Short mmCIF file of C-alpha atoms in Angstrom, two decimals:
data_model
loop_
_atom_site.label_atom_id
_atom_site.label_comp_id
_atom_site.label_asym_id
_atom_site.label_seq_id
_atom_site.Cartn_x
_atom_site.Cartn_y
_atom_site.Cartn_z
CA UNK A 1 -21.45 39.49 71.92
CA UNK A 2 -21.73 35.84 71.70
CA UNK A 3 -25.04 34.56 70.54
CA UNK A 4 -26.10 31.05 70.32
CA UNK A 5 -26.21 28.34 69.87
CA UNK A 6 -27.41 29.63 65.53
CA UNK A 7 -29.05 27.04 63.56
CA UNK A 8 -27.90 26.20 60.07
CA UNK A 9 -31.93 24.58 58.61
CA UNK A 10 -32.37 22.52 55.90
CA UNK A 11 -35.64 22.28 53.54
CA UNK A 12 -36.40 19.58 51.37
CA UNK A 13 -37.01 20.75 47.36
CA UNK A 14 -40.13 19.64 46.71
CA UNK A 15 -41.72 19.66 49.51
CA UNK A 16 -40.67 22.27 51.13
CA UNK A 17 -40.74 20.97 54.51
CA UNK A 18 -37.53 21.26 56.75
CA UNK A 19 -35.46 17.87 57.28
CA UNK A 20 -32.57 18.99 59.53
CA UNK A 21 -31.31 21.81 62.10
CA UNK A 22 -28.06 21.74 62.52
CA UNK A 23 -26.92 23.40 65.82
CA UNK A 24 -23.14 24.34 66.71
CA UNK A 25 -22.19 27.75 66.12
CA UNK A 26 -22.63 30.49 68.95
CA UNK A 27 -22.72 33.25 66.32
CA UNK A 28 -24.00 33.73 62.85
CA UNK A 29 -22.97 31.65 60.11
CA UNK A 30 -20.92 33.12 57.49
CA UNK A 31 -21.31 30.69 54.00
CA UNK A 32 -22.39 27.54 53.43
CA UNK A 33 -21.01 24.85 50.61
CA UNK A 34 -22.36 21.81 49.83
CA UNK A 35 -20.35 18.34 48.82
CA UNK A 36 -22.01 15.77 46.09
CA UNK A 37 -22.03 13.19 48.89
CA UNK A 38 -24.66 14.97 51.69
CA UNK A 39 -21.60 16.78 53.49
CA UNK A 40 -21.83 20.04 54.38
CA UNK A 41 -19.87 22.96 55.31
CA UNK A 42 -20.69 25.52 57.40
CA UNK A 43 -18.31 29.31 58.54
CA UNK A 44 -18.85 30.96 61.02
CA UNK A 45 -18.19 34.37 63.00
CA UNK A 46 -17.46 32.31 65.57
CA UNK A 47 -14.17 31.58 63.65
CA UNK A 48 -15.28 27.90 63.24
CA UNK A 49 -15.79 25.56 60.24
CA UNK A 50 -17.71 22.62 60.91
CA UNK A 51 -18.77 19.79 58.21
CA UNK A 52 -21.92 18.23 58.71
CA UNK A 53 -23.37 14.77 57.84
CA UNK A 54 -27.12 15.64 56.90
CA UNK A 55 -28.26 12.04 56.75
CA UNK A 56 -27.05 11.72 60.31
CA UNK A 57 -28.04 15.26 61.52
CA UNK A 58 -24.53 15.56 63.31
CA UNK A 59 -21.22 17.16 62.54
CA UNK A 60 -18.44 14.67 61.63
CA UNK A 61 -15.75 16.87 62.20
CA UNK A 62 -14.48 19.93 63.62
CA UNK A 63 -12.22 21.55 61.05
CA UNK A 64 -11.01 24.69 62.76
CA UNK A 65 -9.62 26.13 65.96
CA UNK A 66 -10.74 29.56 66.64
CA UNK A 67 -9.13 32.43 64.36
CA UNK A 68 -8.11 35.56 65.86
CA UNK A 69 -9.83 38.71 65.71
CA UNK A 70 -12.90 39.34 64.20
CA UNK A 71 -12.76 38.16 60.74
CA UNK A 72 -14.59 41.09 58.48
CA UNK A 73 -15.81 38.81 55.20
CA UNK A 74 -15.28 34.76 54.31
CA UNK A 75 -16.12 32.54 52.09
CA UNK A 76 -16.14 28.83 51.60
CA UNK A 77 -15.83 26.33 48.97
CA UNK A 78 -15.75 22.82 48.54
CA UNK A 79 -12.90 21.09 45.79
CA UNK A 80 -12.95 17.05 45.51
CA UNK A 81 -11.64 16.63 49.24
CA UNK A 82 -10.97 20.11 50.26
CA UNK A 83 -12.80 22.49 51.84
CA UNK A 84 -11.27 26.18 50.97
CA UNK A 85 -11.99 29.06 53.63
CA UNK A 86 -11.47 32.62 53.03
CA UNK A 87 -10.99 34.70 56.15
CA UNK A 88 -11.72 38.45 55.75
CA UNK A 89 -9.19 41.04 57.00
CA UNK A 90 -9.27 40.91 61.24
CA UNK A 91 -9.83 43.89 63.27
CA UNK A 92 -6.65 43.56 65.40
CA UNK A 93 -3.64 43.28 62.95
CA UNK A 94 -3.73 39.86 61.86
CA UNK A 95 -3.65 39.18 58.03
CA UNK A 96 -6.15 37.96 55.83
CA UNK A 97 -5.89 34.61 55.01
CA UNK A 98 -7.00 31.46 52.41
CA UNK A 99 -6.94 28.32 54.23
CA UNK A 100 -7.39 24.54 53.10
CA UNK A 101 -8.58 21.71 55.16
CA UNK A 102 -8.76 17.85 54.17
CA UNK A 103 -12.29 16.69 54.58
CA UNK A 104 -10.88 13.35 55.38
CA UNK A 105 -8.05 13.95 58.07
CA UNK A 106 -8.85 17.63 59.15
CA UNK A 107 -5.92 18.66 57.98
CA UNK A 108 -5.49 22.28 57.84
CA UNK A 109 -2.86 24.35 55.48
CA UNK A 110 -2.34 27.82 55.03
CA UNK A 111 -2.38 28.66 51.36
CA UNK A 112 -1.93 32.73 51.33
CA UNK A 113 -1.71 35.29 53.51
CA UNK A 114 -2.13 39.81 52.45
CA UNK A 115 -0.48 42.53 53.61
CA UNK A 116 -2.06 44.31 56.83
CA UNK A 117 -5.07 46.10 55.54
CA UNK A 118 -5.65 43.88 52.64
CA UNK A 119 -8.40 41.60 52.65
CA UNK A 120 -10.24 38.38 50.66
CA UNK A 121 -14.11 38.86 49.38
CA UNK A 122 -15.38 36.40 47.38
CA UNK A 123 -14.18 33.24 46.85
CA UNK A 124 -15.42 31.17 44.11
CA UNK A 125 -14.99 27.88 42.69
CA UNK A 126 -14.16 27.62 38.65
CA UNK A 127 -15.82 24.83 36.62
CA UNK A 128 -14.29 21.65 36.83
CA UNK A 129 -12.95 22.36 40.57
CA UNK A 130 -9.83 23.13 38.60
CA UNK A 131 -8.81 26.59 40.27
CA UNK A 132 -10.47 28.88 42.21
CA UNK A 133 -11.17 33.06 42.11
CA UNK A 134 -10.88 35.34 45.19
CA UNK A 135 -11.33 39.04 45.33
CA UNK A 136 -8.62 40.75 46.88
CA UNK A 137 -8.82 44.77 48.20
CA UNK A 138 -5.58 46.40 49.52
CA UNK A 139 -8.05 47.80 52.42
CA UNK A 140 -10.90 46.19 53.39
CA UNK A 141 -11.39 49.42 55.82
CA UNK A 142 -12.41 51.29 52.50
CA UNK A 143 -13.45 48.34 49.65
CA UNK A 144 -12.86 51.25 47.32
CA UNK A 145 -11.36 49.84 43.82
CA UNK A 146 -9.16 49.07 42.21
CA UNK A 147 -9.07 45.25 43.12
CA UNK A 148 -7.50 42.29 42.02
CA UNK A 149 -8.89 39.32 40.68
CA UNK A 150 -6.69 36.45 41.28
CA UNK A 151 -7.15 32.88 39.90
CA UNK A 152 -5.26 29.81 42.22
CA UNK A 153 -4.91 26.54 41.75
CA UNK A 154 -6.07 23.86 44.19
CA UNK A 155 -2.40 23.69 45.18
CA UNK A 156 -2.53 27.93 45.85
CA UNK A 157 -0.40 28.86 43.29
CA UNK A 158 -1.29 32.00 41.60
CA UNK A 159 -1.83 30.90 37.80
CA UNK A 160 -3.36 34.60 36.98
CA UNK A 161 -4.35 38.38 38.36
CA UNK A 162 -5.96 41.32 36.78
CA UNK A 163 -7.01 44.55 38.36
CA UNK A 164 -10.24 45.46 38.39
CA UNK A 165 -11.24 49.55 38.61
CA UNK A 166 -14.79 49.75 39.44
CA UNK A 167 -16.36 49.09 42.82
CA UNK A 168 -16.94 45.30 43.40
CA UNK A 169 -20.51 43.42 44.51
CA UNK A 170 -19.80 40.26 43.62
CA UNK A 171 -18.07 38.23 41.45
CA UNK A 172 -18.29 34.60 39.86
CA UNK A 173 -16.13 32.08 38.32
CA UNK A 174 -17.40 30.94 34.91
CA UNK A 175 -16.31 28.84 32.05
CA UNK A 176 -13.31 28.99 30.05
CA UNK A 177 -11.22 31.04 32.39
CA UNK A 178 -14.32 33.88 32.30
CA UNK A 179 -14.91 35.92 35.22
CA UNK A 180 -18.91 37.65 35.97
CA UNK A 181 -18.33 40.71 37.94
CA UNK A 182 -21.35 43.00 39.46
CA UNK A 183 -20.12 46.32 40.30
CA UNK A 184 -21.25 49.80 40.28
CA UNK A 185 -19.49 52.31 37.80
CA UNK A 186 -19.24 55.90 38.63
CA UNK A 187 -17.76 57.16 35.60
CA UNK A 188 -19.67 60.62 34.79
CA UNK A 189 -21.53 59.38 31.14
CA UNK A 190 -22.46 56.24 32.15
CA UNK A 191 -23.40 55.67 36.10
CA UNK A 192 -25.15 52.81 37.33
CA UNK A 193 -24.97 49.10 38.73
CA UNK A 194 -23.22 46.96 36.29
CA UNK A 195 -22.69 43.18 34.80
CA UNK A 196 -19.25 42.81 33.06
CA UNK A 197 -17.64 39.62 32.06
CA UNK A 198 -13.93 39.68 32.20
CA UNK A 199 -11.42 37.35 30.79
CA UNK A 200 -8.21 36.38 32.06
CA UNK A 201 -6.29 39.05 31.11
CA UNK A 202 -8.40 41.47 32.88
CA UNK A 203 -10.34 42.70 29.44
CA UNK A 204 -13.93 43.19 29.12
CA UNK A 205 -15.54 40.14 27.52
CA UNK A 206 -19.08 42.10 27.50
CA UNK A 207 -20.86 44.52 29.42
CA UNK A 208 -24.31 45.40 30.22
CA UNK A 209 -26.15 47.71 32.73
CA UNK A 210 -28.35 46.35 34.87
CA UNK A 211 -29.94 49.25 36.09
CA UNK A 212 -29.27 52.89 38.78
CA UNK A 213 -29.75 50.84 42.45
CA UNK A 214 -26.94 49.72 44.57
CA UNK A 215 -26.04 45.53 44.73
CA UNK A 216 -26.89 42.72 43.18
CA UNK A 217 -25.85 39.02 42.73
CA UNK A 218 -24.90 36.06 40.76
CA UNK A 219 -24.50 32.44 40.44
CA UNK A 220 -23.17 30.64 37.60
CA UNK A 221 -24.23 27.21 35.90
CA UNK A 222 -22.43 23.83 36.45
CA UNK A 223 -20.86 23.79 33.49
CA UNK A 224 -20.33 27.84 33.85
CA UNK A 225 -21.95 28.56 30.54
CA UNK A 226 -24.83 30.65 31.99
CA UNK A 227 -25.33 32.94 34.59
CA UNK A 228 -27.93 33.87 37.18
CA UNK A 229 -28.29 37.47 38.01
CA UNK A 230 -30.53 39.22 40.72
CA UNK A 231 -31.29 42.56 40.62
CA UNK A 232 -33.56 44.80 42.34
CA UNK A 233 -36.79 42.49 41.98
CA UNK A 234 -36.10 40.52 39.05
CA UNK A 235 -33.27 36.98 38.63
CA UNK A 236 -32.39 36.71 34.99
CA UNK A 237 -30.64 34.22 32.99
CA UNK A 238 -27.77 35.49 30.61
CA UNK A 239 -24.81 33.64 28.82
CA UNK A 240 -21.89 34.61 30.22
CA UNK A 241 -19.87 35.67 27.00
CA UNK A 242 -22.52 38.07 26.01
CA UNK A 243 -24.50 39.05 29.45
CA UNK A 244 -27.65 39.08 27.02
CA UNK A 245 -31.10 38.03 29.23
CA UNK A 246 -32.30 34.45 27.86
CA UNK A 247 -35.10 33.83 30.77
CA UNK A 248 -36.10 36.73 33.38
CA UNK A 249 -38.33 35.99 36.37
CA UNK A 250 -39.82 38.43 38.13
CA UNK A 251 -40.52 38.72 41.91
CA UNK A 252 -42.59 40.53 44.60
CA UNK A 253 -39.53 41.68 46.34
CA UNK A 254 -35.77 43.11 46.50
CA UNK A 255 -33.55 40.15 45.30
CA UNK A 256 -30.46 40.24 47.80
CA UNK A 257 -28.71 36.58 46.35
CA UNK A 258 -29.48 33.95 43.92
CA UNK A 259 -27.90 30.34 43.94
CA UNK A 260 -28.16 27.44 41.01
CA UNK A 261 -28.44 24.22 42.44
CA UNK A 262 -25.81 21.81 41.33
CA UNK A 263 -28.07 19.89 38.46
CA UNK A 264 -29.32 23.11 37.22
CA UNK A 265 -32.48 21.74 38.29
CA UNK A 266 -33.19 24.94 40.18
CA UNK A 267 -31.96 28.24 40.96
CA UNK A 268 -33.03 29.24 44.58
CA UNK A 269 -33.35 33.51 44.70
CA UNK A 270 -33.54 34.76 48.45
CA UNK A 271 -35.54 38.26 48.57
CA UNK A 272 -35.51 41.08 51.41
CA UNK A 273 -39.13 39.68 52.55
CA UNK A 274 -37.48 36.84 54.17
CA UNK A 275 -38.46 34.11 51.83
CA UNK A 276 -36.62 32.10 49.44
CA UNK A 277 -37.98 31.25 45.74
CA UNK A 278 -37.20 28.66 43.82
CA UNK A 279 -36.89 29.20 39.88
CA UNK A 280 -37.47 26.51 37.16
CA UNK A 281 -34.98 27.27 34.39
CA UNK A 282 -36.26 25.49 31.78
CA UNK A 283 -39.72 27.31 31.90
CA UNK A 284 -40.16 29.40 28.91
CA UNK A 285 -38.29 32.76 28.70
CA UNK A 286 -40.18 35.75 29.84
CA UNK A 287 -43.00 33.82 31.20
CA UNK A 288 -42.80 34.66 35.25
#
């Protein structure tokens, strides 16, 4: 079903009040990225990127013909000039795919494509814009582990992989080649939603449980030194080489994703009540 047209909105900080709708996609939107000069870039089920100018409230450029199928999972990033889309594993036999586009021309390459049945999760962004981490699953049908981790470079060539043997909720790029993984362990001793931090050979930095519910989320620091987790009805702040808690805020409802702004200013926590918090970071540990 085609719905539309699905506005992407836009809120200032501080005062909360919304600045710009941005209309173009005829189905729900996907991810968004942000550039460091007011661009935007917007996914959609439609099988559409668009990049938006905010200060003029249009879109500058189309990116994207339509992709076949019905793309399952993507996710978007933006590197310097480059805006990286991850397309999900279609429906109809057509492969997962990473794609790169040149914010400047439009210019669109193909950087990888999986086996039928294999599909791309999350895509994320190192520090430094130096390489990027997908999550790959040999069947998206199932998303039953094991997975691989791989790390790319802005050119797509595959600098590392590790397998990964625990189901997957999300995963982050950190510092120092680091990766934060929230998963769910099912091993009979120790069961439970977990926060692991994995280095590039595929072994277990540090690991901490996070508690017995299903999901969670995270979102690392500029420099990728600290991480942002949401769980159940709390965000905490951790270090990512030891996943110990160094601020934890606590919130009236089910955290379903966090995001740190890109000054570490803020770190915005949407909840299941249909609002969307934002966190001061530098407020004393423990004190919300």
């Amino acid at each position: 079903m085609i719905h539309g047209p699905v506005g992407i909105h836009v809120f200032d900080v501080e005062s909360g009040e919304r600045t710009t709708v941005c209309t173009y996609h005829r189905m729900g939107v996907h991810d968004l990225a942000f550039a460091s000069d007011g661009l935007l870039a917007s996914v959609s089920h439609d099988y559409t990127a668009v990049i938006w100018n905010l200060e003029a409230r249009d879109a500058i450029c189309l990116l994207a013909e339509e992709w076949a199928g019905a793309v399952s999972r993507q996710s978007t990033v933006i590197a310097g000039n480059r805006l990286l889309v991850a397309d999900g594993m279609t429906w109809v036999g057509n492969r997962a795919s990473l794609h790169a586009f040149d914010l400047d021309t439009g210019a669109h390459r193909q950087w990888l494509t999986l086996p039928k049945k294999a599909g791309i999760g999350d895509l994320r962004l190192a520090p430094g814009m130096a390489s990027v981490v997908a999550l790959l699953a040999s069947d998206m049908r199932e998303m039953e582990p094991p997975f691989d981790v791989l790390r790319l470079d802005l050119d797509g060539r595959e600098i590392g992989r590790f397998q990964f043997d625990h189901a997957i909720y999300h995963l982050e790029a950190a510092r120092d080649g680091l990766v934060v993984i929230i998963g769910m362990s099912y091993e009979d001793d120790d069961e439970g939603t977990f926060a692991w931090t994995i280095d590039l050979q595929g072994d277990a930095v540090a690991r901490r449980k996070l508690g017995d519910h299903i999901g969670g989320s995270a979102a690392r620091s500029s420099n990728g030194d600290r991480v942002a987790i949401g769980f159940e009805d709390r965000v905490e702040i951790c270090a990512v080489d030891t996943l110990e808690p160094l601020a934890r805020f606590s919130l009236d409802s089910h955290v379903v994703g966090v995001a740190w702004s890109p000054d570490d200013r803020w770190i915005a926590a949407g909840t299941q009540d249909g609002k969307v918090q934002l966190l001061d970071p530098r407020t004393s540990p423990w004190d919300r």
